[in-house]
mmCIF file of C-alpha atoms in Angstrom:
data_model
loop_
_atom_site.group_PDB
_atom_site.id
_atom_site.type_symbol
_atom_site.label_atom_id
_atom_site.label_comp_id
_atom_site.label_asym_id
_atom_site.label_seq_id
_atom_site.Cartn_x
_atom_site.Cartn_y
_atom_site.Cartn_z
ATOM 1 C CA MET A 1 182.940 147.334 94.507
ATOM 2 C CA ALA A 2 183.571 143.551 95.784
ATOM 3 C CA TYR A 3 181.618 142.089 98.141
ATOM 4 C CA VAL A 4 183.460 139.243 100.097
ATOM 5 C CA SER A 5 182.794 137.146 103.164
ATOM 6 C CA VAL A 6 183.852 137.931 106.526
ATOM 7 C CA LYS A 7 186.263 135.695 108.160
ATOM 8 C CA GLY A 8 186.341 134.977 111.716
ATOM 9 C CA GLY A 9 185.884 131.358 112.098
ATOM 10 C CA GLU A 10 185.755 129.335 115.516
ATOM 11 C CA ARG A 11 187.566 132.085 117.632
ATOM 12 C CA ALA A 12 185.072 134.795 116.509
ATOM 13 C CA ILE A 13 181.987 132.247 117.648
ATOM 14 C CA ASP A 14 183.831 131.422 121.338
ATOM 15 C CA ASN A 15 184.222 135.298 121.753
ATOM 16 C CA ALA A 16 180.776 135.866 120.921
ATOM 17 C CA HIS A 17 179.563 132.888 123.209
ATOM 18 C CA ARG A 18 181.748 134.783 126.230
ATOM 19 C CA TRP A 19 179.945 138.158 125.236
ATOM 20 C CA LEU A 20 176.530 136.394 125.291
ATOM 21 C CA ASP A 21 177.339 135.114 128.730
ATOM 22 C CA GLU A 22 178.427 138.424 130.080
ATOM 23 C CA LYS A 23 175.357 140.115 128.651
ATOM 24 C CA ARG A 24 173.210 137.534 130.103
ATOM 25 C CA ARG A 25 174.761 138.105 133.341
ATOM 26 C CA GLY A 26 174.325 141.674 133.444
ATOM 27 C CA ASP A 27 176.031 143.998 136.143
ATOM 28 C CA PRO A 28 177.934 141.484 138.617
ATOM 29 C CA GLY A 29 177.213 144.048 141.232
ATOM 30 C CA VAL A 30 173.461 142.947 141.106
ATOM 31 C CA ALA A 31 172.610 139.667 142.366
ATOM 32 C CA GLU A 32 172.387 136.929 140.118
ATOM 33 C CA ILE A 33 168.458 135.609 139.665
ATOM 34 C CA GLY A 34 167.955 132.284 140.521
ATOM 35 C CA VAL A 35 166.064 129.346 139.117
ATOM 36 C CA ALA A 36 163.773 129.062 142.031
ATOM 37 C CA GLN A 37 163.072 132.834 141.723
ATOM 38 C CA ILE A 38 161.960 132.489 138.236
ATOM 39 C CA ARG A 39 160.093 129.638 138.711
ATOM 40 C CA GLU A 40 157.858 131.068 141.461
ATOM 41 C CA GLN A 41 157.544 134.839 140.606
ATOM 42 C CA LEU A 42 157.725 134.440 136.749
ATOM 43 C CA SER A 43 155.561 131.633 136.519
ATOM 44 C CA LEU A 44 153.139 132.590 133.781
ATOM 45 C CA ALA A 45 156.130 132.909 131.461
ATOM 46 C CA VAL A 46 157.717 129.543 132.626
ATOM 47 C CA ASP A 47 154.015 128.248 131.808
ATOM 48 C CA ARG A 48 154.060 129.424 128.427
ATOM 49 C CA VAL A 49 157.900 127.811 127.966
ATOM 50 C CA MET A 50 156.359 124.593 129.422
ATOM 51 C CA ALA A 51 153.059 124.610 127.018
ATOM 52 C CA GLU A 52 154.916 125.672 123.654
ATOM 53 C CA GLY A 53 158.053 123.460 124.634
ATOM 54 C CA SER A 54 155.614 120.504 124.836
ATOM 55 C CA CYS A 55 157.452 119.196 128.077
ATOM 56 C CA TYR A 56 156.195 119.798 131.709
ATOM 57 C CA ASP A 57 158.969 120.689 133.751
ATOM 58 C CA PRO A 58 158.793 124.146 135.621
ATOM 59 C CA GLU A 59 162.596 123.500 136.800
ATOM 60 C CA LEU A 60 163.924 123.368 133.384
ATOM 61 C CA ALA A 61 161.619 125.882 131.642
ATOM 62 C CA ALA A 62 162.584 128.150 134.414
ATOM 63 C CA LEU A 63 166.557 127.514 133.786
ATOM 64 C CA ALA A 64 165.899 127.850 130.133
ATOM 65 C CA LEU A 65 164.289 131.369 130.561
ATOM 66 C CA LYS A 66 167.352 132.011 132.661
ATOM 67 C CA GLN A 67 169.836 130.921 129.717
ATOM 68 C CA ALA A 68 167.598 132.754 126.999
ATOM 69 C CA ARG A 69 167.888 135.791 128.813
ATOM 70 C CA GLY A 70 164.070 136.050 129.122
ATOM 71 C CA ASP A 71 163.547 135.493 125.372
ATOM 72 C CA VAL A 72 160.685 133.252 125.618
ATOM 73 C CA THR A 73 160.720 131.891 122.104
ATOM 74 C CA GLU A 74 164.850 130.910 122.597
ATOM 75 C CA ALA A 75 163.709 129.412 125.913
ATOM 76 C CA ILE A 76 160.949 127.339 124.408
ATOM 77 C CA PHE A 77 163.874 126.202 121.602
ATOM 78 C CA LEU A 78 165.940 125.388 124.353
ATOM 79 C CA LEU A 79 163.361 122.951 126.275
ATOM 80 C CA ARG A 80 162.145 121.341 122.738
ATOM 81 C CA ALA A 81 165.547 120.458 121.973
ATOM 82 C CA TYR A 82 166.284 119.311 125.258
ATOM 83 C CA ARG A 83 162.716 116.889 125.343
ATOM 84 C CA THR A 84 164.028 115.227 122.220
ATOM 85 C CA THR A 85 167.040 113.710 123.978
ATOM 86 C CA LEU A 86 164.572 112.228 126.536
ATOM 87 C CA PRO A 87 163.534 108.118 126.542
ATOM 88 C CA ARG A 88 159.859 107.338 126.314
ATOM 89 C CA PHE A 89 158.724 104.295 127.542
ATOM 90 C CA GLY A 90 155.093 104.708 127.042
ATOM 91 C CA MET A 91 151.966 106.841 126.879
ATOM 92 C CA SER A 92 149.890 108.010 129.766
ATOM 93 C CA GLN A 93 146.213 107.465 130.107
ATOM 94 C CA ALA A 94 144.071 110.484 128.978
ATOM 95 C CA VAL A 95 143.808 112.947 131.568
ATOM 96 C CA SER A 96 140.104 113.569 132.943
ATOM 97 C CA THR A 97 139.486 117.191 133.246
ATOM 98 C CA LYS A 98 136.295 116.774 134.764
ATOM 99 C CA ASP A 99 138.058 115.415 137.966
ATOM 100 C CA MET A 100 140.196 118.637 138.044
ATOM 101 C CA ALA A 101 141.259 120.151 141.301
ATOM 102 C CA VAL A 102 140.016 123.585 140.252
ATOM 103 C CA GLN A 103 141.517 126.690 141.178
ATOM 104 C CA ARG A 104 139.817 129.192 138.428
ATOM 105 C CA ARG A 105 136.543 128.373 136.884
ATOM 106 C CA VAL A 106 134.462 130.890 134.863
ATOM 107 C CA SER A 107 131.796 130.706 132.028
ATOM 108 C CA ALA A 108 130.628 134.046 130.093
ATOM 109 C CA ALA A 109 127.802 132.105 128.665
ATOM 110 C CA PHE A 110 125.943 131.345 132.076
ATOM 111 C CA LYS A 111 125.948 133.791 135.179
ATOM 112 C CA ASP A 112 124.605 130.831 137.080
ATOM 113 C CA ILE A 113 126.898 127.958 136.122
ATOM 114 C CA PRO A 114 126.452 124.721 138.387
ATOM 115 C CA GLY A 115 129.525 124.563 140.408
ATOM 116 C CA GLY A 116 129.546 128.351 140.257
ATOM 117 C CA GLN A 117 131.958 131.109 139.239
ATOM 118 C CA ILE A 118 135.332 130.909 140.930
ATOM 119 C CA LEU A 119 137.277 133.964 139.964
ATOM 120 C CA GLY A 120 140.994 132.387 141.335
ATOM 121 C CA PRO A 121 144.221 134.491 140.615
ATOM 122 C CA THR A 122 143.375 136.744 137.323
ATOM 123 C CA PHE A 123 144.386 139.793 135.963
ATOM 124 C CA ASP A 124 140.772 140.209 134.664
ATOM 125 C CA TYR A 125 139.841 142.823 137.539
ATOM 126 C CA THR A 126 142.811 144.441 138.198
ATOM 127 C CA HIS A 127 143.541 148.221 136.584
ATOM 128 C CA ARG A 128 146.540 147.662 134.985
ATOM 129 C CA LEU A 129 148.454 150.397 136.754
ATOM 130 C CA ILE A 130 152.019 150.070 137.751
ATOM 131 C CA ASN A 131 152.566 148.762 141.245
ATOM 132 C CA PHE A 132 155.488 150.496 142.623
ATOM 133 C CA ASP A 133 155.366 148.773 145.692
ATOM 134 C CA LEU A 134 157.074 145.926 143.876
ATOM 135 C CA ALA A 135 160.011 147.788 143.635
ATOM 136 C CA ASP A 136 160.970 146.822 147.036
ATOM 137 C CA THR A 137 162.958 143.285 146.968
ATOM 138 C CA GLY A 138 163.089 142.902 150.390
ATOM 139 C CA PRO A 139 160.822 140.028 152.442
ATOM 140 C CA ASP A 140 157.449 140.090 151.961
ATOM 141 C CA THR A 141 155.596 140.159 154.786
ATOM 142 C CA LYS A 142 152.025 140.707 153.547
ATOM 143 C CA ALA A 143 149.596 137.966 154.494
ATOM 144 C CA THR A 144 148.433 135.998 151.340
ATOM 145 C CA LEU A 145 145.403 134.117 150.583
ATOM 146 C CA ALA A 146 146.284 130.470 150.450
ATOM 147 C CA SER A 147 145.180 128.639 147.014
ATOM 148 C CA LYS A 148 143.108 125.649 148.172
ATOM 149 C CA PRO A 149 141.815 123.558 145.482
ATOM 150 C CA LEU A 150 138.131 123.373 145.346
ATOM 151 C CA ALA A 151 135.945 120.313 145.188
ATOM 152 C CA ASP A 152 137.619 117.360 143.118
ATOM 153 C CA GLN A 153 134.601 117.469 140.779
ATOM 154 C CA MET A 154 133.241 120.123 139.407
ATOM 155 C CA PRO A 155 130.030 119.960 136.584
ATOM 156 C CA THR A 156 131.404 120.859 133.012
ATOM 157 C CA ILE A 157 129.679 122.935 130.596
ATOM 158 C CA ALA A 158 128.531 119.773 128.746
ATOM 159 C CA SER A 159 126.641 118.808 131.846
ATOM 160 C CA VAL A 160 124.732 121.637 131.855
ATOM 161 C CA PHE A 161 123.126 120.725 128.083
ATOM 162 C CA ALA A 162 123.041 117.012 128.709
ATOM 163 C CA HIS A 163 119.295 116.951 129.187
ATOM 164 C CA GLU A 164 118.466 118.502 125.919
ATOM 165 C CA ALA A 165 121.602 117.783 123.890
ATOM 166 C CA LEU A 166 122.129 121.238 122.962
ATOM 167 C CA LEU A 167 125.914 120.932 123.211
ATOM 168 C CA GLU A 168 127.364 118.605 120.479
ATOM 169 C CA THR A 169 129.291 115.432 121.771
ATOM 170 C CA PRO A 170 132.440 115.515 121.963
ATOM 171 C CA GLU A 171 134.689 112.820 119.788
ATOM 172 C CA ALA A 172 134.780 109.522 121.634
ATOM 173 C CA ASP A 173 137.742 107.556 121.270
ATOM 174 C CA PRO A 174 138.647 105.660 118.290
ATOM 175 C CA ALA A 175 136.671 102.434 118.122
ATOM 176 C CA ASP A 176 139.602 100.647 116.896
ATOM 177 C CA GLY A 177 141.897 101.262 119.904
ATOM 178 C CA SER A 178 144.536 103.029 117.683
ATOM 179 C CA GLU A 179 146.772 105.670 119.421
ATOM 180 C CA PRO A 180 146.308 109.370 118.824
ATOM 181 C CA TYR A 181 148.513 111.006 115.998
ATOM 182 C CA ASP A 182 151.751 111.680 117.634
ATOM 183 C CA LEU A 183 153.147 115.088 116.199
ATOM 184 C CA THR A 184 156.671 114.583 118.039
ATOM 185 C CA ARG A 185 157.417 111.437 115.706
ATOM 186 C CA GLU A 186 155.522 111.485 112.650
ATOM 187 C CA PRO A 187 155.649 114.542 110.154
ATOM 188 C CA MET A 188 152.867 116.859 109.519
ATOM 189 C CA ALA A 189 150.166 115.138 107.119
ATOM 190 C CA PHE A 190 146.958 116.667 105.429
ATOM 191 C CA PRO A 191 144.161 116.371 105.531
ATOM 192 C CA ALA A 192 145.033 116.416 109.336
ATOM 193 C CA GLY A 193 142.687 114.702 111.874
ATOM 194 C CA ARG A 194 141.719 116.644 114.907
ATOM 195 C CA ASP A 195 143.974 114.751 117.008
ATOM 196 C CA GLN A 196 146.925 116.153 114.946
ATOM 197 C CA ARG A 197 145.475 119.762 114.807
ATOM 198 C CA LEU A 198 144.898 119.667 118.636
ATOM 199 C CA GLN A 199 148.511 118.701 119.173
ATOM 200 C CA ALA A 200 149.877 121.236 116.811
ATOM 201 C CA LEU A 201 147.839 124.017 118.067
ATOM 202 C CA ALA A 202 148.490 123.253 121.921
ATOM 203 C CA ARG A 203 152.264 123.629 121.105
ATOM 204 C CA GLY A 204 151.784 126.736 118.217
ATOM 205 C CA ASP A 205 152.853 130.342 119.099
ATOM 206 C CA GLU A 206 150.543 131.888 121.274
ATOM 207 C CA GLY A 207 150.712 135.193 119.552
ATOM 208 C CA PHE A 208 150.390 133.657 115.841
ATOM 209 C CA LEU A 209 147.271 132.034 117.813
ATOM 210 C CA LEU A 210 146.107 134.911 119.302
ATOM 211 C CA SER A 211 146.125 137.127 115.868
ATOM 212 C CA LEU A 212 144.306 134.048 114.013
ATOM 213 C CA ALA A 213 141.543 134.228 116.719
ATOM 214 C CA TYR A 214 141.340 137.810 116.903
ATOM 215 C CA ALA A 215 141.031 138.178 112.782
ATOM 216 C CA SER A 216 138.455 135.172 113.110
ATOM 217 C CA GLN A 217 136.312 137.040 115.547
ATOM 218 C CA ARG A 218 136.398 140.334 113.509
ATOM 219 C CA GLY A 219 134.923 138.425 110.406
ATOM 220 C CA TRP A 220 137.688 136.888 108.891
ATOM 221 C CA GLY A 221 136.878 133.217 109.777
ATOM 222 C CA ASN A 222 133.459 132.922 110.635
ATOM 223 C CA THR A 223 134.010 132.129 114.201
ATOM 224 C CA HIS A 224 132.592 134.786 116.988
ATOM 225 C CA PRO A 225 131.975 132.206 119.853
ATOM 226 C CA LEU A 226 130.979 132.778 123.626
ATOM 227 C CA CYS A 227 133.058 131.210 125.969
ATOM 228 C CA GLY A 228 131.117 128.301 127.629
ATOM 229 C CA GLU A 229 133.605 127.516 129.918
ATOM 230 C CA ILE A 230 137.501 128.304 131.023
ATOM 231 C CA ARG A 231 139.193 126.304 134.095
ATOM 232 C CA MET A 232 142.421 125.763 135.768
ATOM 233 C CA GLY A 233 143.557 123.772 138.226
ATOM 234 C CA ASN A 234 145.618 120.481 138.862
ATOM 235 C CA VAL A 235 144.891 117.144 137.034
ATOM 236 C CA VAL A 236 146.185 113.661 137.797
ATOM 237 C CA VAL A 237 148.574 111.878 135.240
ATOM 238 C CA GLU A 238 148.179 108.037 134.859
ATOM 239 C CA PHE A 239 150.415 105.534 133.462
ATOM 240 C CA GLN A 240 149.553 101.794 133.239
ATOM 241 C CA PRO A 241 152.724 99.528 132.909
ATOM 242 C CA GLU A 242 152.373 96.492 131.125
ATOM 243 C CA GLU A 243 153.472 94.119 133.980
ATOM 244 C CA LEU A 244 150.727 95.632 136.218
ATOM 245 C CA GLY A 245 147.808 95.832 133.766
ATOM 246 C CA PHE A 246 146.266 98.497 135.733
ATOM 247 C CA PRO A 247 147.112 102.470 135.858
ATOM 248 C CA ILE A 248 149.017 104.137 138.436
ATOM 249 C CA GLU A 249 149.056 107.662 139.552
ATOM 250 C CA VAL A 250 152.631 109.178 138.396
ATOM 251 C CA GLY A 251 151.961 112.923 139.336
ATOM 252 C CA GLU A 252 150.060 115.786 138.944
ATOM 253 C CA ILE A 253 150.441 118.938 136.484
ATOM 254 C CA THR A 254 147.963 121.923 136.169
ATOM 255 C CA VAL A 255 146.516 122.864 132.830
ATOM 256 C CA THR A 256 144.034 125.623 131.736
ATOM 257 C CA GLU A 257 141.079 124.097 129.387
ATOM 258 C CA CYS A 258 138.764 125.979 127.666
ATOM 259 C CA GLN A 259 135.375 125.245 125.254
ATOM 260 C CA MET A 260 134.416 127.971 123.102
ATOM 261 C CA ILE A 261 130.749 127.393 121.966
ATOM 262 C CA SER A 262 129.188 128.662 118.347
ATOM 263 C CA ASN A 263 125.873 128.724 116.913
ATOM 264 C CA PHE A 264 125.157 125.888 114.274
ATOM 265 C CA GLU A 265 121.819 125.899 112.579
ATOM 266 C CA GLY A 266 121.692 122.554 111.214
ATOM 267 C CA SER A 267 122.080 120.366 108.196
ATOM 268 C CA ALA A 268 120.644 117.179 106.968
ATOM 269 C CA GLU A 269 122.525 114.887 109.031
ATOM 270 C CA ARG A 270 122.921 117.152 112.130
ATOM 271 C CA PRO A 271 120.165 119.188 114.199
ATOM 272 C CA PRO A 272 120.910 122.488 115.340
ATOM 273 C CA GLN A 273 122.919 122.896 118.331
ATOM 274 C CA PHE A 274 126.133 124.623 119.747
ATOM 275 C CA THR A 275 129.332 123.486 118.434
ATOM 276 C CA PHE A 276 132.378 124.148 120.066
ATOM 277 C CA GLY A 277 135.926 124.453 120.036
ATOM 278 C CA TYR A 278 138.650 123.170 122.577
ATOM 279 C CA GLY A 279 141.431 124.201 123.967
ATOM 280 C CA LEU A 280 143.929 122.687 126.505
ATOM 281 C CA VAL A 281 147.594 123.693 127.366
ATOM 282 C CA PHE A 282 149.907 123.247 130.377
ATOM 283 C CA GLY A 283 149.836 125.777 133.114
ATOM 284 C CA HIS A 284 147.563 128.794 133.571
ATOM 285 C CA ASN A 285 147.694 130.020 130.164
ATOM 286 C CA GLU A 286 144.324 131.473 129.640
ATOM 287 C CA ARG A 287 144.945 133.414 126.545
ATOM 288 C CA LYS A 288 146.525 130.311 124.709
ATOM 289 C CA ALA A 289 143.689 128.272 125.341
ATOM 290 C CA MET A 290 141.175 130.574 124.532
ATOM 291 C CA SER A 291 142.679 131.336 121.067
ATOM 292 C CA MET A 292 143.740 127.710 120.587
ATOM 293 C CA ALA A 293 139.915 126.923 121.012
ATOM 294 C CA ILE A 294 138.650 129.643 118.629
ATOM 295 C CA VAL A 295 141.183 128.374 116.191
ATOM 296 C CA ASP A 296 140.160 124.901 116.429
ATOM 297 C CA ARG A 297 136.371 125.694 115.718
ATOM 298 C CA ALA A 298 137.317 127.576 112.833
ATOM 299 C CA LEU A 299 139.559 124.442 111.433
ATOM 300 C CA ARG A 300 136.261 122.514 111.716
ATOM 301 C CA HIS A 301 134.423 124.289 109.228
ATOM 302 C CA ALA A 302 134.153 120.815 106.855
ATOM 303 C CA GLU A 303 132.452 118.650 109.959
ATOM 304 C CA VAL A 304 129.418 121.358 110.025
ATOM 305 C CA GLY A 305 129.418 122.142 106.524
ATOM 306 C CA GLU A 306 130.691 125.458 106.304
ATOM 307 C CA ALA A 307 132.582 126.613 103.185
ATOM 308 C CA PRO A 308 136.328 128.003 103.877
ATOM 309 C CA ALA A 309 136.928 131.569 102.811
ATOM 310 C CA HIS A 310 139.710 132.679 105.439
ATOM 311 C CA ALA A 311 143.171 131.950 106.361
ATOM 312 C CA VAL A 312 142.506 130.839 109.573
ATOM 313 C CA GLN A 313 140.081 127.964 108.217
ATOM 314 C CA ASP A 314 142.983 126.535 105.855
ATOM 315 C CA GLU A 315 144.624 123.893 108.131
ATOM 316 C CA GLU A 316 147.910 123.702 106.372
ATOM 317 C CA PHE A 317 148.344 127.486 106.474
ATOM 318 C CA VAL A 318 147.726 127.417 110.095
ATOM 319 C CA LEU A 319 149.161 124.230 111.378
ATOM 320 C CA TYR A 320 152.620 124.713 109.055
ATOM 321 C CA HIS A 321 153.213 128.359 110.665
ATOM 322 C CA SER A 322 151.843 127.991 114.017
ATOM 323 C CA ASP A 323 155.044 126.324 115.657
ATOM 324 C CA ASN A 324 157.404 129.261 116.866
ATOM 325 C CA VAL A 325 160.218 127.067 116.781
ATOM 326 C CA GLU A 326 159.951 126.188 113.117
ATOM 327 C CA ALA A 327 159.006 129.726 112.343
ATOM 328 C CA SER A 328 161.849 131.157 114.170
ATOM 329 C CA GLY A 329 164.530 129.118 112.812
ATOM 330 C CA PHE A 330 163.311 129.602 109.392
ATOM 331 C CA VAL A 331 163.466 133.577 109.761
ATOM 332 C CA GLN A 332 166.592 133.653 111.817
ATOM 333 C CA HIS A 333 168.590 131.607 109.532
ATOM 334 C CA LEU A 334 168.655 134.307 107.040
ATOM 335 C CA LYS A 335 171.298 135.781 109.132
ATOM 336 C CA LEU A 336 173.444 132.648 108.550
ATOM 337 C CA PRO A 337 175.846 133.090 105.666
ATOM 338 C CA HIS A 338 174.217 133.297 101.961
ATOM 339 C CA TYR A 339 177.037 134.299 100.159
ATOM 340 C CA VAL A 340 176.621 132.192 97.103
ATOM 341 C CA ASP A 341 172.945 133.013 96.917
ATOM 342 C CA PHE A 342 173.687 136.784 97.047
ATOM 343 C CA GLN A 343 176.137 136.365 94.238
ATOM 344 C CA ALA A 344 173.997 134.844 92.214
ATOM 345 C CA GLU A 345 171.319 137.546 92.783
ATOM 346 C CA LEU A 346 173.851 139.949 92.381
ATOM 347 C CA GLN A 347 174.916 138.857 89.000
ATOM 348 C CA PHE A 348 171.274 138.517 87.745
ATOM 349 C CA ILE A 349 170.586 142.212 89.159
ATOM 350 C CA ARG A 350 173.549 143.612 87.405
ATOM 351 C CA ARG A 351 172.748 141.591 84.045
ATOM 352 C CA LEU A 352 169.081 143.096 84.037
ATOM 353 C CA ARG A 353 170.497 146.508 84.754
ATOM 354 C CA ARG A 354 173.068 146.018 81.915
ATOM 355 C CA GLU A 355 169.551 145.230 79.407
ATOM 356 C CA TRP A 356 167.314 147.762 80.934
ATOM 357 C CA GLN A 357 170.089 150.616 80.086
ATOM 358 C CA ALA A 358 171.309 149.183 76.772
ATOM 359 C CA ALA A 359 167.425 149.447 75.860
ATOM 360 C CA ARG A 360 167.373 153.025 76.692
ATOM 361 C CA ALA A 361 170.304 153.993 75.169
ATOM 362 C CA PRO A 362 170.340 156.784 72.517
ATOM 363 C CA GLY A 363 169.024 155.957 69.487
ATOM 364 C CA ASP A 364 166.930 153.301 70.474
ATOM 365 C CA GLY A 365 163.340 152.810 69.924
ATOM 366 C CA LEU A 366 161.976 154.005 73.090
ATOM 367 C CA SER A 367 164.186 157.039 73.082
ATOM 368 C CA GLU A 368 162.688 158.024 69.781
ATOM 369 C CA ALA A 369 159.103 157.399 70.553
ATOM 370 C CA ALA A 370 159.709 159.506 73.584
ATOM 371 C CA GLU A 371 160.785 162.520 71.422
#
């Protein structure tokens, strides 16, 4: 039997595109969903697309979700590709999360954490039962609780330990004034600094990081921390133009920040204290921020003198495979023509079969030994 390539060309591709548009639109008798509806009512999906697309633009993220028919990874790919077309005119100042206008803030380590526990909008205490009332698509007449940010400043987990120095001090800015590693313009390099690792994790695939964090907690990573603090709210983004010489506010973004704390028994250079893993992502995305913090702590094994023994502690394995755009492309490229590769493998298998059959033909040593 002959194996030949299927011919189609541009006409087949154009037809596939038109069919895709029809499938995306669905039944014309059903009202088309708008970008504003996606942005406002599917906000967690929008936040994930922005985080892993590494581009903060809710409108574009919602549009990408609509174009991708709800395929989050495809939408991330679309936003990431668009991001590469944008001009870059500078680098913002580091955001100050201690000045966050908090909407949600909880700690699993402290019952009475300074500033209080702020439950905010969360699924944590819902019953996970389908709410059939949501099937009614008419106007919402129910009264809602206005989401008002709390105080401009709320104590951080670091301030709780400050008087005893029980929590390690976060890394300071480089003394030489060098800029952080820019993963969007420079290729992955190893060994990776923590700035590069955090960038890769921040836009890494949520599911992949969640699985690694889960594995680490279950014993394949030596990290089973406590959630010291997780907070979600708005932070100010500032930019300092060269002609002004001082920073100006250019906008606000919503972020989720998490610090996971783990025991450290001390070494010759460092006293016993809590170490931490850090996660910070665009939007309201606690599962991703928590997973990121757990994996960050696992990747810091060398800093605290731990021997790497698991995949989650291997920075090359984690960082190379956490990017869902890269991973999706590498897997899905297998759908594209590989005719030459297949023909080569086909000839190879045929030759091996002939040799295998010849070795077992009547009269050879194998047959006589069997008799």
